[in-house]
mmCIF file of C-alpha atoms and ligand atoms in Angstrom:
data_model
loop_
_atom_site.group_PDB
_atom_site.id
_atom_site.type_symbol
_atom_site.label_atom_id
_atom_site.label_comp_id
_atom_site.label_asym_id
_atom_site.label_seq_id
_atom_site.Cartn_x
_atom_site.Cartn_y
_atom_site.Cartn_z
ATOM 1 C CA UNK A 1345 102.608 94.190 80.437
ATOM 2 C CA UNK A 1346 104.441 97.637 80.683
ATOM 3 C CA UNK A 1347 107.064 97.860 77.766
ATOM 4 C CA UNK A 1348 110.518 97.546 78.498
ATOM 5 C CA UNK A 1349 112.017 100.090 79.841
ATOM 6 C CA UNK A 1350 108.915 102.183 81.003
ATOM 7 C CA UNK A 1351 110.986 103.126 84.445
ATOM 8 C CA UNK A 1352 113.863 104.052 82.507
ATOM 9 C CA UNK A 1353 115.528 107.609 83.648
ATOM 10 C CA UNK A 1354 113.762 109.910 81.151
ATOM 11 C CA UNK A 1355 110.935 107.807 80.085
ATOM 12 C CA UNK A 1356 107.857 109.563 80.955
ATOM 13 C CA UNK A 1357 108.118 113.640 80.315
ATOM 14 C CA UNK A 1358 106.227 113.848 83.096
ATOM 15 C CA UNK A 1359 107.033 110.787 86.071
ATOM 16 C CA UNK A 1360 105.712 110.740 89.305
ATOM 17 C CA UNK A 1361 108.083 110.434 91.756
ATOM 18 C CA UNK A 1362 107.776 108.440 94.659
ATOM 19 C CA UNK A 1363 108.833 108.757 98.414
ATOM 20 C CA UNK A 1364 110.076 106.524 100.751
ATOM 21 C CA UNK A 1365 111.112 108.000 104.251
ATOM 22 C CA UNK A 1366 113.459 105.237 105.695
ATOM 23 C CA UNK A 1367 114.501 104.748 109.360
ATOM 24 C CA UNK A 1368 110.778 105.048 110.933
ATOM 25 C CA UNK A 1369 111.148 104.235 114.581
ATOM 26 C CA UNK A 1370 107.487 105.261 116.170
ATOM 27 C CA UNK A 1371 104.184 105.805 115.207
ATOM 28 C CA UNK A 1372 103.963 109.523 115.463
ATOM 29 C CA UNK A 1373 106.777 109.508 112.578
ATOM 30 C CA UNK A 1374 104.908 106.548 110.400
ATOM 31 C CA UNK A 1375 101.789 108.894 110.663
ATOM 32 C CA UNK A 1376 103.852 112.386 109.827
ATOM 33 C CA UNK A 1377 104.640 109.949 106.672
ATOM 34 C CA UNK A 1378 101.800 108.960 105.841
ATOM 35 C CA UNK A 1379 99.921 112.226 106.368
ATOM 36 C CA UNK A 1380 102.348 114.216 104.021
ATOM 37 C CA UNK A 1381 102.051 111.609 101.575
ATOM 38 C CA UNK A 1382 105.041 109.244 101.489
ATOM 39 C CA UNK A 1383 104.692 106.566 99.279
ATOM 40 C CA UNK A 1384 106.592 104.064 101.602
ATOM 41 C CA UNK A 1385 108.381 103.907 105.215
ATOM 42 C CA UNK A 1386 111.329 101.998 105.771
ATOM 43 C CA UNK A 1387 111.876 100.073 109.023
ATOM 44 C CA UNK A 1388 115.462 99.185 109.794
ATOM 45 C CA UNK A 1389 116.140 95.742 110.868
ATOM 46 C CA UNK A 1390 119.721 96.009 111.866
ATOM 47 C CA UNK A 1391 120.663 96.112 115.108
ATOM 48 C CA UNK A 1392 124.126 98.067 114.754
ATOM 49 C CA UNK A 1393 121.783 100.927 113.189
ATOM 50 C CA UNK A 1394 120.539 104.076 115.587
ATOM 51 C CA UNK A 1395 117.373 103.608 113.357
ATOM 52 C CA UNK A 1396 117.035 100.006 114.378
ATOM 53 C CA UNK A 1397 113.531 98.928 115.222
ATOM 54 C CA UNK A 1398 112.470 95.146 117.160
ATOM 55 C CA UNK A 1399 109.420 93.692 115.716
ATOM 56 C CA UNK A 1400 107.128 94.524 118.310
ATOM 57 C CA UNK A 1401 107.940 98.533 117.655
ATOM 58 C CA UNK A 1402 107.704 97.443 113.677
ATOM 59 C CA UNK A 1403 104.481 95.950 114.301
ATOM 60 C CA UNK A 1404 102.821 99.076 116.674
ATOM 61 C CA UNK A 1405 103.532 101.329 113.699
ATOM 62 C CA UNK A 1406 102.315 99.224 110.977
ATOM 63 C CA UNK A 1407 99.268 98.902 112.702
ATOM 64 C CA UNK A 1408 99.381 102.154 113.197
ATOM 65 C CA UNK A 1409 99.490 103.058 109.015
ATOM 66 C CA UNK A 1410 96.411 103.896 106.858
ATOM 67 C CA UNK A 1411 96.254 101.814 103.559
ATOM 68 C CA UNK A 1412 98.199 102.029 100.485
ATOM 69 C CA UNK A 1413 101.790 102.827 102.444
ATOM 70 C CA UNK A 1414 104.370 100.500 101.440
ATOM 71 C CA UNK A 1415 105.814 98.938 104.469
ATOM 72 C CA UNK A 1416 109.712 98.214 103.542
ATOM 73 C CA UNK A 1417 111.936 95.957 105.951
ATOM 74 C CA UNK A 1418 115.292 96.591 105.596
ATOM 75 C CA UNK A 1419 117.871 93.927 105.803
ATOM 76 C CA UNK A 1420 122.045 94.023 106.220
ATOM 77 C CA UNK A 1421 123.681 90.844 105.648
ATOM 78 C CA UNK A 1422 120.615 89.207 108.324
ATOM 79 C CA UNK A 1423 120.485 85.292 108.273
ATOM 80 C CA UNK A 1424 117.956 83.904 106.211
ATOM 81 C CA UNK A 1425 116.407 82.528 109.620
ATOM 82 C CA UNK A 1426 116.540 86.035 111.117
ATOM 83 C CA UNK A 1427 114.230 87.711 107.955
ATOM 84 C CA UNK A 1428 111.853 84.618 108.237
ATOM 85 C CA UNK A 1429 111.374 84.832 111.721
ATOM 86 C CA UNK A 1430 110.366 89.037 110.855
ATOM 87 C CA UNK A 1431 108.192 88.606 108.254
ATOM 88 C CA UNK A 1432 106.418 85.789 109.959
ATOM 89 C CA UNK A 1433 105.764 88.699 113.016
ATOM 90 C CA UNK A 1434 105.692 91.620 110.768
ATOM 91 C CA UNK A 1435 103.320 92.614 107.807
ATOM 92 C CA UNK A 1436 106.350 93.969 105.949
ATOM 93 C CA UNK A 1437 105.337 94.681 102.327
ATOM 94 C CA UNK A 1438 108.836 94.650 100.221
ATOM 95 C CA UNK A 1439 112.707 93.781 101.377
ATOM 96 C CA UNK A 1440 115.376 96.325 100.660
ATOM 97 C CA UNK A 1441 118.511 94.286 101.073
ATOM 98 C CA UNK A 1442 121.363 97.109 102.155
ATOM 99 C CA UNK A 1443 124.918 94.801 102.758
ATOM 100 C CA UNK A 1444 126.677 92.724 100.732
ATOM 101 C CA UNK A 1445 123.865 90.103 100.032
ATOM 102 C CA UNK A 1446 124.009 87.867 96.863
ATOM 103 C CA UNK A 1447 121.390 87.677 94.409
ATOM 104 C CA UNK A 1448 120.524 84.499 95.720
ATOM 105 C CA UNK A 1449 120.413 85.967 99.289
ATOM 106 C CA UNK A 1450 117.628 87.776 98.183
ATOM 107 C CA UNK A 1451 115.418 85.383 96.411
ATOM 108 C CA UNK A 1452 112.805 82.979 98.146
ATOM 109 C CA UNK A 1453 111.185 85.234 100.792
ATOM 110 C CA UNK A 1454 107.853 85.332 99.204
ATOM 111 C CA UNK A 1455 107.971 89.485 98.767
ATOM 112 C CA UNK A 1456 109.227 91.526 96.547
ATOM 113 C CA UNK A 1457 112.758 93.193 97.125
ATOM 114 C CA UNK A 1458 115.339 95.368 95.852
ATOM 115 C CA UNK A 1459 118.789 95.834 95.631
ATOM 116 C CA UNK A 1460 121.316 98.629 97.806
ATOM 117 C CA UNK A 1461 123.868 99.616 95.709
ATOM 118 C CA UNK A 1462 126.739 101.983 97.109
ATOM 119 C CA UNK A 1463 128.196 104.213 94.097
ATOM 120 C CA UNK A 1464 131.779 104.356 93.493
ATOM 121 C CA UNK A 1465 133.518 105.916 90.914
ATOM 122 C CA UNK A 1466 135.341 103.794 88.302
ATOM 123 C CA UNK A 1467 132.451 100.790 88.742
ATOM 124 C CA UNK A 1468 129.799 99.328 86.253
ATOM 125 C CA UNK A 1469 126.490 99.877 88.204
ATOM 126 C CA UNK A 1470 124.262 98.589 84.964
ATOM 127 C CA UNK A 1471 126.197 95.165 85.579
ATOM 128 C CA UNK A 1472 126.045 94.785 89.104
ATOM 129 C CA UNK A 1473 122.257 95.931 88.716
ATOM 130 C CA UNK A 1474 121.873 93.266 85.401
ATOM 131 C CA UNK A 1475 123.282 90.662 88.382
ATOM 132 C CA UNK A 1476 120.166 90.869 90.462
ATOM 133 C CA UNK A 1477 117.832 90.054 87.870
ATOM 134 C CA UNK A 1478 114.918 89.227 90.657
ATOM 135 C CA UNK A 1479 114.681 92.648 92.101
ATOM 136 C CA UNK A 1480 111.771 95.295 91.399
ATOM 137 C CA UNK A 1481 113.951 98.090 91.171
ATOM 138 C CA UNK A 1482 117.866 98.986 92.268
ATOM 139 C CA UNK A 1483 118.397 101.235 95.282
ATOM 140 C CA UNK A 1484 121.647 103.657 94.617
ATOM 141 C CA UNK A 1485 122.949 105.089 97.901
ATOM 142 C CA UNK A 1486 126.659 106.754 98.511
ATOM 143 C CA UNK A 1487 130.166 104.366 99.150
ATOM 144 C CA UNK A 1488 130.985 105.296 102.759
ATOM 145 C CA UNK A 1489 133.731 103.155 103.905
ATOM 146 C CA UNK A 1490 132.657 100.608 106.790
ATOM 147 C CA UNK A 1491 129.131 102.197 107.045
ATOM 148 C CA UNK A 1492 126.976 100.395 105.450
ATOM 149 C CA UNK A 1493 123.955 102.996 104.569
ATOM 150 C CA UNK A 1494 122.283 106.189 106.206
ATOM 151 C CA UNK A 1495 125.650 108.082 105.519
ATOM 152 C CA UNK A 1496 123.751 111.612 104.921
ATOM 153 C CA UNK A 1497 126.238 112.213 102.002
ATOM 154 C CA UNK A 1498 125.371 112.381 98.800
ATOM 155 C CA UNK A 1499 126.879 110.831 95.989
ATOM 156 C CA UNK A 1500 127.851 112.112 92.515
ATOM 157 C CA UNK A 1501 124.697 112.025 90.423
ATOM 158 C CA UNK A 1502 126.840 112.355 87.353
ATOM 159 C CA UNK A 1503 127.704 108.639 87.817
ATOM 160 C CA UNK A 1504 123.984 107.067 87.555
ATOM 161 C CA UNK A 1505 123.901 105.358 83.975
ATOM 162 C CA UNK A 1506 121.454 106.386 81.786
ATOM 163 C CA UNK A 1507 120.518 103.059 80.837
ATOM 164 C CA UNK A 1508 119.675 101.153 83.960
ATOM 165 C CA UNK A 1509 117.815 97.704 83.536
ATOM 166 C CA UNK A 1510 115.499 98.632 86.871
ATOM 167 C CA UNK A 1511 113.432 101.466 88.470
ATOM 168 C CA UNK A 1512 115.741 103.521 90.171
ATOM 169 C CA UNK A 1513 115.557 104.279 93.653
ATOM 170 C CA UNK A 1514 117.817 107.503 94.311
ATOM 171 C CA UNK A 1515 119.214 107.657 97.957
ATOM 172 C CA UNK A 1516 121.875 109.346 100.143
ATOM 173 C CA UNK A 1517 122.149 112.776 101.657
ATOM 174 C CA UNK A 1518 118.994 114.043 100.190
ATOM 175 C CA UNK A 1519 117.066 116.903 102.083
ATOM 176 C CA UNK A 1520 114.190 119.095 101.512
ATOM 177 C CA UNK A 1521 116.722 121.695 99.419
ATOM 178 C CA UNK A 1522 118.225 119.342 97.441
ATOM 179 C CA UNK A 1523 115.856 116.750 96.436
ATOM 180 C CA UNK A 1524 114.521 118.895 93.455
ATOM 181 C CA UNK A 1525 117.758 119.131 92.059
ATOM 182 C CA UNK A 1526 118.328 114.929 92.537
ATOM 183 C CA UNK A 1527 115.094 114.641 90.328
ATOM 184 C CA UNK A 1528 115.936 117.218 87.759
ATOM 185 C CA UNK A 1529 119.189 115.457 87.531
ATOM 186 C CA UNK A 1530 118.945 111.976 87.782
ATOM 187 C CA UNK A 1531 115.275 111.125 86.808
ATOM 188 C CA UNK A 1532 114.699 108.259 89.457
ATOM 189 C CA UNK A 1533 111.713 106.359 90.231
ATOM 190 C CA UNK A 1534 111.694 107.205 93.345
ATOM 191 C CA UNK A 1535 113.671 109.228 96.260
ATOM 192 C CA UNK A 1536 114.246 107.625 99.378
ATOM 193 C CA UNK A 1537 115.506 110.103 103.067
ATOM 194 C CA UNK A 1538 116.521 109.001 106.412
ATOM 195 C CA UNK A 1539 118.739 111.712 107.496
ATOM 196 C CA UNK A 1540 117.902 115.006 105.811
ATOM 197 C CA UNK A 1541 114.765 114.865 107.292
ATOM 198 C CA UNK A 1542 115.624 114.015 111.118
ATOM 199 C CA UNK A 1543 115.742 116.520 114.689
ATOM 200 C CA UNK A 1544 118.708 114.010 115.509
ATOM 201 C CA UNK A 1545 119.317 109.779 114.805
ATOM 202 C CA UNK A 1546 116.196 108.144 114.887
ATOM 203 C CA UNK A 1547 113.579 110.660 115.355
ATOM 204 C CA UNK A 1548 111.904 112.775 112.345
ATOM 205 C CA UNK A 1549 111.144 116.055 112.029
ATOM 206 C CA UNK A 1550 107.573 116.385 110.977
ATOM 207 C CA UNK A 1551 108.305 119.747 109.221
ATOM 208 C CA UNK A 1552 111.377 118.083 107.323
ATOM 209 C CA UNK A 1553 109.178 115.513 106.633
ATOM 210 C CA UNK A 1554 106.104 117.820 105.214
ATOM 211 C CA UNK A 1555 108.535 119.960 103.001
ATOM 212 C CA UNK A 1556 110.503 116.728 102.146
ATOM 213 C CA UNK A 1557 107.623 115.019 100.262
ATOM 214 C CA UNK A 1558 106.029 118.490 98.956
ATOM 215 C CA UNK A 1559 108.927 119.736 97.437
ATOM 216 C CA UNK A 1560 109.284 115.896 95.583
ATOM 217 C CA UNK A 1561 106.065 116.212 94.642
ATOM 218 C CA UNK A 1562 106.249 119.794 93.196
ATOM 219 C CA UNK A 1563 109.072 118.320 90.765
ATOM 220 C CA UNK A 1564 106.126 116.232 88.730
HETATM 221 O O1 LIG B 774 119.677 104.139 108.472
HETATM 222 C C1 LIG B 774 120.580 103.401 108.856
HETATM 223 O O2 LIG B 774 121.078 103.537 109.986
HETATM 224 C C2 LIG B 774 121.091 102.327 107.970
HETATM 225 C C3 LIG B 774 122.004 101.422 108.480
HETATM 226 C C4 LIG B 774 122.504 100.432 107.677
HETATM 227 C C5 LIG B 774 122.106 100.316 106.371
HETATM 228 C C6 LIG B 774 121.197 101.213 105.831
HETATM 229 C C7 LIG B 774 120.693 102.225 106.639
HETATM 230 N N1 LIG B 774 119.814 103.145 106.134
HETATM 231 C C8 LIG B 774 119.473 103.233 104.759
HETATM 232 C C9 LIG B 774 118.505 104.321 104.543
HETATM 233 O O3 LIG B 774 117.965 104.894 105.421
HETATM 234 C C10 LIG B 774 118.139 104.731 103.189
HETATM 235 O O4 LIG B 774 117.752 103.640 102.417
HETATM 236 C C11 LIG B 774 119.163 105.554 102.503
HETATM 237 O O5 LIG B 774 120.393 104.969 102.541
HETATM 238 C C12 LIG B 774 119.157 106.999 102.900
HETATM 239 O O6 LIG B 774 119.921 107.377 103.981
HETATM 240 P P1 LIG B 774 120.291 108.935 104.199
HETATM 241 O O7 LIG B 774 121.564 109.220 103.476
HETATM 242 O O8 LIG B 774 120.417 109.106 105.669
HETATM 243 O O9 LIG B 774 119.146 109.755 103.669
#
């Protein structure tokens, strides 16, 4: 049993920080991923989303993976019959849950999941994060209004309490250049990139990619 708190911002002098590169749409990008060291892909079940995948692209590229890479499905506001249905035809690892789910929309799927949080000023993140008290770790990402996540804008790190009850996952607007900065500032668990490392919506840049996961790894 880890002590309390052992994912806490500032823990460990020296963390590791994971990587998750999010919006994987083929297997040449899973494999880019992989191959530069990503901790974890994210596959985008939401159909509104340029990033979207069916479960018959979902399953090509897990296939497709080499062992120990997180597979992560990503859900927004999907029915409970629509994530059953995927994970019965997909081999998806964890849940990241990125709409307005309840903590009770999240529970009961048999994997283990984590919260999307979008940062606003003037709100208590450490309560909203207490409220999901199932989750592995809390995902913070930037408030764009009507867009649910994969803004590209970053949020003001300043606001991340100190103090949060979960791993943090740090998202929104991070690149290759900034990244570094993110972890000296915020001290997350892990980082997690859709758009700063893309050629356009939906299709990776391999060299993004590369310097993406070097440069997060050159912060241990
Ligand atoms: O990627 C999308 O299109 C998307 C749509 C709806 C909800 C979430 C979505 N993506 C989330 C992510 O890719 C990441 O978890 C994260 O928010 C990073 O996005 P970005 O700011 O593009 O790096």
């Amino acid at each position: 049993m880890l002590p309390s708190g052992v994912f806490s911002r500032g823990y460990l002098p020296l963390p590791i920080v994971r990587s998750k590169i999010c919006g994987i749409t083929n297997v040449a990008d899973a494999l880019v991923a992989a191959e530069a060291g990503a901790d974890a892909i994210g596959l985008v079940f939401y159909s509104k989303s340029p990033r979207a995948v069916n479960v018959v692209q979902a399953r090509e590229i897990i296939a497709a993976l080499p062992p120990f890479v997180t597979t992560v499905g990503l859900f927004v506001n999907a029915s409970r019959c629509e994530i059953n249905e995927t994970l019965d035809a997909v081999a998806l690892d964890m849940l990241q849950f990125h709409g307005d789910e309840t903590p009770a929309d999240c529970e009961g799927f048999h994997r283990p999941w984590y919260k999307a949080l979008r940062v606003r000023a003037g709100e208590d993140i450490c309560a909203e994060v207490a409220r999901y008290a199932g989750a592995s770790a809390v995902l913070l990402d930037t408030f764009v209004e009507g867009v649910p996540g994969g803004t590209g804008e970053i949020f003001d790190w300043s606001l991340v309490p100190a103090n949060l009850p979960k791993p943090l996952i740090l998202a929104g607007g991070l690149t290759p250049q900034n990244v570094q900065q993110a972890i000296e500032r915020v001290r997350p668990f892990a980082v997690d990139v859709s758009g700063g490392v893309e050629l356009r919506k939906g299709v990776k840049d391999a060299a993004r990619v590369r310097e993406f996961v070097r440069q997060v790894r050159a912060s241990m």
